[in-house]
PDB file of C-alpha atoms in Angstrom:
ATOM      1  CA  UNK A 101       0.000   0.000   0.000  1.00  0.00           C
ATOM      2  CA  UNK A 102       2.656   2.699   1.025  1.00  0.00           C
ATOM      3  CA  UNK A 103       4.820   1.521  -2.519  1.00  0.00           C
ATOM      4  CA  UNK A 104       1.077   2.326  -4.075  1.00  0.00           C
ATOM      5  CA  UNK A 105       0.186   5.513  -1.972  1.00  0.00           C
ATOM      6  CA  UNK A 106       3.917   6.729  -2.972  1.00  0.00           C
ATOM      7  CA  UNK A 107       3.776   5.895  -6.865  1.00  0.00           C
ATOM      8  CA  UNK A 108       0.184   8.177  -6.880  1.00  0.00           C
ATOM      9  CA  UNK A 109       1.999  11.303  -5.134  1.00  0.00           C
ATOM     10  CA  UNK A 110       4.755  10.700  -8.192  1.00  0.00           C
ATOM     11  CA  UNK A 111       2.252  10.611 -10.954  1.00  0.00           C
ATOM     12  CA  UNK A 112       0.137  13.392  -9.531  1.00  0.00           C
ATOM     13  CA  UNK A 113       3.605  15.507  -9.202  1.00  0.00           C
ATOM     14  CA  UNK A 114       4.330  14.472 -12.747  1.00  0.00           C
ATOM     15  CA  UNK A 115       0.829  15.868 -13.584  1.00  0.00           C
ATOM     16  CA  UNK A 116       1.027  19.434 -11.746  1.00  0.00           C
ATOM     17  CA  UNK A 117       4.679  19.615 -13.433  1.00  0.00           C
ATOM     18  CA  UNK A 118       3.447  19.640 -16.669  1.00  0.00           C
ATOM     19  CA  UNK A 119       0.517  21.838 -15.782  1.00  0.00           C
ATOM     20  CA  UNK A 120       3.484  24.269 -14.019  1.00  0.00           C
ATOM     21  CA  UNK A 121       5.327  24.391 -17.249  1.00  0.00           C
ATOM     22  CA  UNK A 122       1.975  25.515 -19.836  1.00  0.00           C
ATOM     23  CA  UNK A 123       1.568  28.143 -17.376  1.00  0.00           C
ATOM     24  CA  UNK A 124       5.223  29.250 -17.357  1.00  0.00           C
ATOM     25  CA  UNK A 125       4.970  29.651 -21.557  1.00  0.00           C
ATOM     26  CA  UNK A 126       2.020  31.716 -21.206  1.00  0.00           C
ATOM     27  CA  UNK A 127       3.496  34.786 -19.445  1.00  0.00           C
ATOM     28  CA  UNK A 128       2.546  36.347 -16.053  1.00  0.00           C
ATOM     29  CA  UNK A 129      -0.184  36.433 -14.353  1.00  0.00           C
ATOM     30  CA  UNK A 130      -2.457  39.761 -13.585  1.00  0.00           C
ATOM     31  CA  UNK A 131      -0.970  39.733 -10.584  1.00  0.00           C
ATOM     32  CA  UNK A 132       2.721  40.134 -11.924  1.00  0.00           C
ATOM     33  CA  UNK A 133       1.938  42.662 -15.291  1.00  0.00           C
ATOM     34  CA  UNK A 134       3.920  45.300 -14.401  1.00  0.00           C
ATOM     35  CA  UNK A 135       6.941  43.149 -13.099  1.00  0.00           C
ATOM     36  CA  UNK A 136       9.672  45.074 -14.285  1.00  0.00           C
ATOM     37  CA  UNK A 137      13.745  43.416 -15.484  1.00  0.00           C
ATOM     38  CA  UNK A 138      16.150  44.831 -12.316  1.00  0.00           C
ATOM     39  CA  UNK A 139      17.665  47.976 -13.917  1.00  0.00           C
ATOM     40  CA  UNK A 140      21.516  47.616 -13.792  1.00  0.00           C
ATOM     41  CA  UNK A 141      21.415  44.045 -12.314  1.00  0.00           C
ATOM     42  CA  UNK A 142      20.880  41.620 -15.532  1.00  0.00           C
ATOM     43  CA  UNK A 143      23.526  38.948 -15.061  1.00  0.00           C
ATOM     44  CA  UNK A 144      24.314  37.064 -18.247  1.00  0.00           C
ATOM     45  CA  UNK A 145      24.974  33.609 -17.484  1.00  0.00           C
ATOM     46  CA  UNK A 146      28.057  31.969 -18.572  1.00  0.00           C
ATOM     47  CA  UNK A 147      27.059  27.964 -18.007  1.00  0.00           C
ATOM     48  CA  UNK A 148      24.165  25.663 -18.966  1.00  0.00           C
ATOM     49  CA  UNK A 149      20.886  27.654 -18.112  1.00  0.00           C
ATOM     50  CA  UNK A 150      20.492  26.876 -14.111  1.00  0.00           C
ATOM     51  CA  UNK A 151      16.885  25.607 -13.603  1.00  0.00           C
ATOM     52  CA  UNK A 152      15.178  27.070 -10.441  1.00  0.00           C
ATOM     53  CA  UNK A 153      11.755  25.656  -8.569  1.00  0.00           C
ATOM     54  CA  UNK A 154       9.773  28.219  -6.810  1.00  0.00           C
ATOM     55  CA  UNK A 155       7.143  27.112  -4.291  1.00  0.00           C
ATOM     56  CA  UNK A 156       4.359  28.820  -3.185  1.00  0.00           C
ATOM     57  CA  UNK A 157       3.562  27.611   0.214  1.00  0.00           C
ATOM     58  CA  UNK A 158       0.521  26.385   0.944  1.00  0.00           C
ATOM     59  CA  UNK A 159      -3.254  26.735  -1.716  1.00  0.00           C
ATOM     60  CA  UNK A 160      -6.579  26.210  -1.698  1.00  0.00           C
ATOM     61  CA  UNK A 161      -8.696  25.122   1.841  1.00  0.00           C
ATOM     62  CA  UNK A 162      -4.891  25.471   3.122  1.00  0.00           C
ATOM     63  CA  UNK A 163      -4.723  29.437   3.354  1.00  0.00           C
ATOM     64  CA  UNK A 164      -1.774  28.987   5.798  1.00  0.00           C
ATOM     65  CA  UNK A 165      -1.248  32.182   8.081  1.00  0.00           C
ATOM     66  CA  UNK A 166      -4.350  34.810   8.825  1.00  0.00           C
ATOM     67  CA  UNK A 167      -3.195  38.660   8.087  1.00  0.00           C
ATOM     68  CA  UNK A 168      -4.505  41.162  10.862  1.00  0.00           C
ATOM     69  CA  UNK A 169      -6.468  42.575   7.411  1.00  0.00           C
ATOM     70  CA  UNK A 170      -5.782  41.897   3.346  1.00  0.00           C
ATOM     71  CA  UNK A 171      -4.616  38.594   1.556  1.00  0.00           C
ATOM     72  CA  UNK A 172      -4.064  35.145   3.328  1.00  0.00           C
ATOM     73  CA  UNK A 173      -0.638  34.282   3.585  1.00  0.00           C
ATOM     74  CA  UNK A 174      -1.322  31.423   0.595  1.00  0.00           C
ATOM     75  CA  UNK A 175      -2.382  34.627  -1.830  1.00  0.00           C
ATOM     76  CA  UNK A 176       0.760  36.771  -0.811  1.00  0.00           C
ATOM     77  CA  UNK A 177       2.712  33.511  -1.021  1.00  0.00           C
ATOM     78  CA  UNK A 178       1.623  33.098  -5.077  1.00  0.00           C
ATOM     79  CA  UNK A 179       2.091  36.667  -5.832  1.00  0.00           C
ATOM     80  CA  UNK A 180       5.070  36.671  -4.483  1.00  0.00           C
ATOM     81  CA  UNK A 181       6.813  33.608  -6.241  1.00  0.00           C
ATOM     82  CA  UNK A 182       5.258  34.938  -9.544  1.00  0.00           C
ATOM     83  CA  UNK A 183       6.977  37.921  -9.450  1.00  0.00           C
ATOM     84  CA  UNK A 184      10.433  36.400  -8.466  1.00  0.00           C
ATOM     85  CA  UNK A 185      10.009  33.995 -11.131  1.00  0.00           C
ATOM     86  CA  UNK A 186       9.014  36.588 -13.838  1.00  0.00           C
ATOM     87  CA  UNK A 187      12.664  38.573 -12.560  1.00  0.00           C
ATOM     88  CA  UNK A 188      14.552  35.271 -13.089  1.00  0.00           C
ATOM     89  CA  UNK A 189      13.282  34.542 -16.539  1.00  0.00           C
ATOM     90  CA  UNK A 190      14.113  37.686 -17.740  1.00  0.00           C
ATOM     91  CA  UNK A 191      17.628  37.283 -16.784  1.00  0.00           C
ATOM     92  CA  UNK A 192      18.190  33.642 -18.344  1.00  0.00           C
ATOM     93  CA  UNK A 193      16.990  31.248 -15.498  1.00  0.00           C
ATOM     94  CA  UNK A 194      14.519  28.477 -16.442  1.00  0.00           C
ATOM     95  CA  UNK A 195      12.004  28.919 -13.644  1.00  0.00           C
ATOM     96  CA  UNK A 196       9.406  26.269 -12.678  1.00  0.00           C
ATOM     97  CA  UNK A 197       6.061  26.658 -10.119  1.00  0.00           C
ATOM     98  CA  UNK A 198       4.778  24.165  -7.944  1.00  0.00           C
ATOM     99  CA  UNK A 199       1.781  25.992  -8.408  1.00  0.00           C
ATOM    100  CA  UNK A 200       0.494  29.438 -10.022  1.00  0.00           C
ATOM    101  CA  UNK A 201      -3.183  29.128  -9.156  1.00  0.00           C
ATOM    102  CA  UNK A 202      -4.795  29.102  -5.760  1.00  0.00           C
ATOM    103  CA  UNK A 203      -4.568  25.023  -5.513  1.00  0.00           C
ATOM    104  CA  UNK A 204      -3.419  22.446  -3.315  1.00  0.00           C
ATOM    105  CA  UNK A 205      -1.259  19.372  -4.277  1.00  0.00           C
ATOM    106  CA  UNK A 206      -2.589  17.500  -1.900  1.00  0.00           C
ATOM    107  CA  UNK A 207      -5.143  16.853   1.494  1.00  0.00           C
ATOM    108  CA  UNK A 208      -2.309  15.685   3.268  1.00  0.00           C
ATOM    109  CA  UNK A 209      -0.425  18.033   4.965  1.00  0.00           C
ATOM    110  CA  UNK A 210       2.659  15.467   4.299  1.00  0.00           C
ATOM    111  CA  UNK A 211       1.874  14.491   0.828  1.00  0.00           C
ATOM    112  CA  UNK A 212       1.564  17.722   0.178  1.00  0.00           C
ATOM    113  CA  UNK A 213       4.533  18.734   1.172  1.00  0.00           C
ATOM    114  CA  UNK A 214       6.453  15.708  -0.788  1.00  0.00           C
ATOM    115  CA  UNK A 215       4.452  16.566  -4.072  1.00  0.00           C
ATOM    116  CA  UNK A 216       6.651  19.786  -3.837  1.00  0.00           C
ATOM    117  CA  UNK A 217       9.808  18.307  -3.483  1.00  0.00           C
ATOM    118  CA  UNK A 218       9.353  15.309  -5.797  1.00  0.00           C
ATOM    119  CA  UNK A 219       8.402  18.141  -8.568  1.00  0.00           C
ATOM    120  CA  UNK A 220      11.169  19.832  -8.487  1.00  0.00           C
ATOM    121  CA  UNK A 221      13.071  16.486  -8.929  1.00  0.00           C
ATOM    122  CA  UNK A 222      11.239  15.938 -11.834  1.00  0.00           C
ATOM    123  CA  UNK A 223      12.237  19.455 -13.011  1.00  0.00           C
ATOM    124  CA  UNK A 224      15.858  18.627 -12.204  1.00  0.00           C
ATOM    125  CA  UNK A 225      16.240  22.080 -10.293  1.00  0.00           C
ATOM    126  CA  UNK A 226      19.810  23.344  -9.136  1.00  0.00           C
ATOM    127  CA  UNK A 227      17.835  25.353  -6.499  1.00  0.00           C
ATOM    128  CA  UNK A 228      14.456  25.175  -4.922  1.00  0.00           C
ATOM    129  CA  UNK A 229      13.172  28.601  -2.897  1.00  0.00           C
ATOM    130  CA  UNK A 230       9.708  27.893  -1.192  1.00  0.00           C
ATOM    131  CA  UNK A 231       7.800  31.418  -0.406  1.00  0.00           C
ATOM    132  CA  UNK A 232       6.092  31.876   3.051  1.00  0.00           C
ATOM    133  CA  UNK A 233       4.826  34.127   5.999  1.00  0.00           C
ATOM    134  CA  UNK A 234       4.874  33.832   9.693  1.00  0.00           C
ATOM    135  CA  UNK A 235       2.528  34.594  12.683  1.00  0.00           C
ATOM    136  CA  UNK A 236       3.610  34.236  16.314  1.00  0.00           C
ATOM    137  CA  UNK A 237       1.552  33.431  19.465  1.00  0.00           C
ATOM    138  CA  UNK A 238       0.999  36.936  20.157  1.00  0.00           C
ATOM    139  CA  UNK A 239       1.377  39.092  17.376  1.00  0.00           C
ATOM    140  CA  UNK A 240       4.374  40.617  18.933  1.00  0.00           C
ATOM    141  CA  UNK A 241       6.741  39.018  16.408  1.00  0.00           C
ATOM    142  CA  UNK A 242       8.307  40.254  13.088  1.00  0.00           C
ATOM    143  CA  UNK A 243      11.140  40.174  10.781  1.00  0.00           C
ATOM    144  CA  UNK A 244      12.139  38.056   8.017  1.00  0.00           C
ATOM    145  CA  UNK A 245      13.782  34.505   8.381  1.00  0.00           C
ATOM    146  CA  UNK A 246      15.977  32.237   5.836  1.00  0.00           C
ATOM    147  CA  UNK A 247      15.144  28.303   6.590  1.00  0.00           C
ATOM    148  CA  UNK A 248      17.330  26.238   5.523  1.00  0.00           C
ATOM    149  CA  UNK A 249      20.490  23.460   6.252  1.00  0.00           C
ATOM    150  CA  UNK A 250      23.504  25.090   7.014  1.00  0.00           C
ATOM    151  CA  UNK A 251      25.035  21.707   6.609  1.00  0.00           C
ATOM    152  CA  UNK A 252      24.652  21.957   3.195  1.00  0.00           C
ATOM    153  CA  UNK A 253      27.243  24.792   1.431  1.00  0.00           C
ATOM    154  CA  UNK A 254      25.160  25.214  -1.749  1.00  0.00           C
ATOM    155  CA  UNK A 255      21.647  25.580   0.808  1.00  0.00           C
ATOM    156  CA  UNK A 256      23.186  27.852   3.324  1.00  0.00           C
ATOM    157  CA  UNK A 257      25.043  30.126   0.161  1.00  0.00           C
ATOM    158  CA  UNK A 258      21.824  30.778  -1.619  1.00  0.00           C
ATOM    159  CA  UNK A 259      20.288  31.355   1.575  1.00  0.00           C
ATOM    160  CA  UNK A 260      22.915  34.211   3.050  1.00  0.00           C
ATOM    161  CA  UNK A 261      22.544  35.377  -0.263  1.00  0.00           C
ATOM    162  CA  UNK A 262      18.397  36.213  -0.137  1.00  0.00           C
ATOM    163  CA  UNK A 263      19.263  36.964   3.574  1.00  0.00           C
ATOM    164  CA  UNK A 264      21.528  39.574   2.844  1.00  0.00           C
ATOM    165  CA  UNK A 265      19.541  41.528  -0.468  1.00  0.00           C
ATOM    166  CA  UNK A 266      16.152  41.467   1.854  1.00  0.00           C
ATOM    167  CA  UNK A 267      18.170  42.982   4.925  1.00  0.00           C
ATOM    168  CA  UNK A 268      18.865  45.688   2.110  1.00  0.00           C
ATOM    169  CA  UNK A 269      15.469  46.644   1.879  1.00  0.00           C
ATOM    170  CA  UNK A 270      14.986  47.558   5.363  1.00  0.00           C
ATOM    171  CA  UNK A 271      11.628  46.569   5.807  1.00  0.00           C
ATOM    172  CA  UNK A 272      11.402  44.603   8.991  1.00  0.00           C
ATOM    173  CA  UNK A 273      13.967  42.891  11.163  1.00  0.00           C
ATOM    174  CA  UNK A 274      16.500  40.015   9.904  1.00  0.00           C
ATOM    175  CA  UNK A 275      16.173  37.355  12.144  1.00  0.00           C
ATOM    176  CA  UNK A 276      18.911  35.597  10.684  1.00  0.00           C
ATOM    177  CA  UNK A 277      19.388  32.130   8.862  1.00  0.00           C
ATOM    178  CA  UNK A 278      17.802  29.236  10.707  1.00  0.00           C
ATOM    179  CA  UNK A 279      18.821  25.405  11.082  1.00  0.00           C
ATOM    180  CA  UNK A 280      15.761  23.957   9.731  1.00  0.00           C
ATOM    181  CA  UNK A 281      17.078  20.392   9.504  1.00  0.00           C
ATOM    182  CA  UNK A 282      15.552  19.381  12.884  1.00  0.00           C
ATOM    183  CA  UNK A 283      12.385  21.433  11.394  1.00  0.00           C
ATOM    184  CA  UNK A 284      10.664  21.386   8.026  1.00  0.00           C
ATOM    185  CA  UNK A 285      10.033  18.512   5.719  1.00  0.00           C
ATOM    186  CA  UNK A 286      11.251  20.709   2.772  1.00  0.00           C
ATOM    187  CA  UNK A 287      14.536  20.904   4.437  1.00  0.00           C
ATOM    188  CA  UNK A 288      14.499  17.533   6.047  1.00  0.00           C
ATOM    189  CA  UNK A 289      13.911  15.610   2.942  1.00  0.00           C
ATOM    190  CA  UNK A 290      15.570  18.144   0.366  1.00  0.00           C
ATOM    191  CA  UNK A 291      17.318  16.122  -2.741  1.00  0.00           C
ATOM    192  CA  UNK A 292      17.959  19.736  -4.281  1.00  0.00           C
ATOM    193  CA  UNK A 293      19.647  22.778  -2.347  1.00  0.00           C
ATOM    194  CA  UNK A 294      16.865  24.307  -0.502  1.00  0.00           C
ATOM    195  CA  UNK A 295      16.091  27.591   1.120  1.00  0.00           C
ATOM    196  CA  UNK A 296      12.636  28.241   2.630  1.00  0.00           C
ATOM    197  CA  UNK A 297      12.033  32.265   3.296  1.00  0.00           C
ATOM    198  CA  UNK A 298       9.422  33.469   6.086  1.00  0.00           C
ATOM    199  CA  UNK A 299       9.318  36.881   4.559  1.00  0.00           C
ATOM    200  CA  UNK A 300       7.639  38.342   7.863  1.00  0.00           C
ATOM    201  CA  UNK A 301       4.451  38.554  10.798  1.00  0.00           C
ATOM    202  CA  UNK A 302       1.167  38.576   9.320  1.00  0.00           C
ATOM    203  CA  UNK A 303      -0.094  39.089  12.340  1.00  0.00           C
ATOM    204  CA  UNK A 304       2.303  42.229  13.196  1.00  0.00           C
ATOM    205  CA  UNK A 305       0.957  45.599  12.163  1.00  0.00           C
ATOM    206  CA  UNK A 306       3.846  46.391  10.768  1.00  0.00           C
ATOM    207  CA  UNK A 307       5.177  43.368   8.895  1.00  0.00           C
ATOM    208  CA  UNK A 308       1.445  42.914   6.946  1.00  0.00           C
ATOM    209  CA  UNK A 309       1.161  46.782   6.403  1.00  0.00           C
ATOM    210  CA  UNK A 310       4.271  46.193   4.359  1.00  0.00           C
ATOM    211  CA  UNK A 311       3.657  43.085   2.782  1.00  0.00           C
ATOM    212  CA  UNK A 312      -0.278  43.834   1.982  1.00  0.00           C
ATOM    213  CA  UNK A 313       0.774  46.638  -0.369  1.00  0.00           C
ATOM    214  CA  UNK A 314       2.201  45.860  -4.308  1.00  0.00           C
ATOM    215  CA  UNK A 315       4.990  48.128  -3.641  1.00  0.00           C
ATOM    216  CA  UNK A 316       6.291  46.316  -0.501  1.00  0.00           C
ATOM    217  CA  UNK A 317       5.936  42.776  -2.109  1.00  0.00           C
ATOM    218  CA  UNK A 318       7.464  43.742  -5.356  1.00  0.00           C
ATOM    219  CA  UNK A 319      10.780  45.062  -3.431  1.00  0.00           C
ATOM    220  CA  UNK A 320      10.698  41.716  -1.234  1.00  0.00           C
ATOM    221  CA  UNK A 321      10.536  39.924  -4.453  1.00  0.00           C
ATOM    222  CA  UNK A 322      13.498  41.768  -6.044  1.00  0.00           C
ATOM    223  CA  UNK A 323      15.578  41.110  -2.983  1.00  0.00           C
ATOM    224  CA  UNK A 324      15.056  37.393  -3.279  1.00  0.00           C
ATOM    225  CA  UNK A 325      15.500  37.253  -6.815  1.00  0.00           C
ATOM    226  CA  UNK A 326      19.022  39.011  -6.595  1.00  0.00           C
ATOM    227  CA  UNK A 327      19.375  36.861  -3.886  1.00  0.00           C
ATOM    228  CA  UNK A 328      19.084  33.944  -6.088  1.00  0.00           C
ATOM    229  CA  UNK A 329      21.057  35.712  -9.282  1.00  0.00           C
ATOM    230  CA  UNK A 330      23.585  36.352  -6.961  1.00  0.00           C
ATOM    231  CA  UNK A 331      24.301  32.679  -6.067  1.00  0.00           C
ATOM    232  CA  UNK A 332      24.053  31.302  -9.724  1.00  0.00           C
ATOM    233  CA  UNK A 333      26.493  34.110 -10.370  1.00  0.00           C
ATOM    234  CA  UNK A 334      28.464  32.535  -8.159  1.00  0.00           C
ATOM    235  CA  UNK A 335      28.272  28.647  -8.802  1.00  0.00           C
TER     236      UNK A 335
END
């Protein structure tokens, strides 16, 4: 049953990979039109096109974190990975979604979470950046965090990378780079170098006034998209 169970999540990944890819050829979404090329930042690159999966946490009845007012933390999450993606294409990167509608790839919180990771093995990424937002208990909470393995040199590079363009925004706090080994099944079971960015509080007044407006998630998305540039600039 479990060789069964596993062999569905594969062909259902296979599926929502090919459905990720006719939406990547037909251009961005309203939500991205005006998503502009970085002036002065367009990096050429040199090797074999680097491949890059971008997931937008969460979908569907799974709205993930609850904003003190404006979009759920699932709708920020898809706008946000749009836009990044739109940035890398323009600059060369082959860029692949594990979603770019408001869906789920799965009931299961777990199977969910594998479809992810077993699409971007299908896409053969050299990176895979997964797109989320935060609450704490209280709402007293905020800044941005980069999950990730530091164990892993490619991981932790990409991650300092997007830690250190969104710290140039000045937006919220940096709370740093976080061992997520122990943590997140994105991290835990990674087979490509993985970064997972909490891009700040929903739940802080701050934080969501920020990240509620176009403006404020259209820098956040340039800062992780250098971020990303940056590192296959550097591989």
């Amino acid at each position: 049953m479990k060789t069964l169970k596993r062999l569905g999540i594969i062909v259902v990944a296979v599926l929502m990979l090919l459905v990720g890819v006719t939406s990547n050829n037909q251009g961005p979404t309203a939500a991205v039109q005006h998503v502009r090329m970085l002036p002065s930042k367009r990096m050429v690159l040199s090797k074999q096109q680097t491949t890059v999966f971008i997931d937008a946490g969460h979908g569907d009845v799974d709205s993930g974190m609850i904003p003190l007012s404006g979009m759920y933390e699932k709708d920020v999450n898809l706008d946000i990975a749009l836009r990044i993606g739109e940035i890398l294409k323009e600059n060369g990167v082959n860029v692949v979604y594990s979603r770019t509608s408001d869906v789920q790839l799965s009931t299961s919180n777990v199977d969910d979470l594998q479809s992810r990771i077993d699409l971007s093995v299908v896409a053969k990424a050299d990176f895979f950046v997964s797109i989320h937002c935060n609450a704490s208990e209280y709402g007293t909470r905020k800044g941005f965090e980069v999950y990730t393995d530091p164990n892993d040199a490619e991981a932790f590079s990409l991650s300092k990378n997007i830690e250190e363009k969104l710290e140039e925004v000045n937006y919220t706090d940096n709370n740093g780079i976080v061992d997520a080994t122990e943590l997140l099944h994105l991290v835990i079971f990674a087979e490509v170098p993985t970064t997972l960015v909490e891009i700040g509080y929903l739940d802080h007044e701050d934080d969501n006034a920020f990240i509620q407006t176009e403006a404020g998630r259209q820098q956040i998305a340039e800062a992780i998209a250098n971020g990303i540039l940056t590192k296959i600039h550097q591989s």
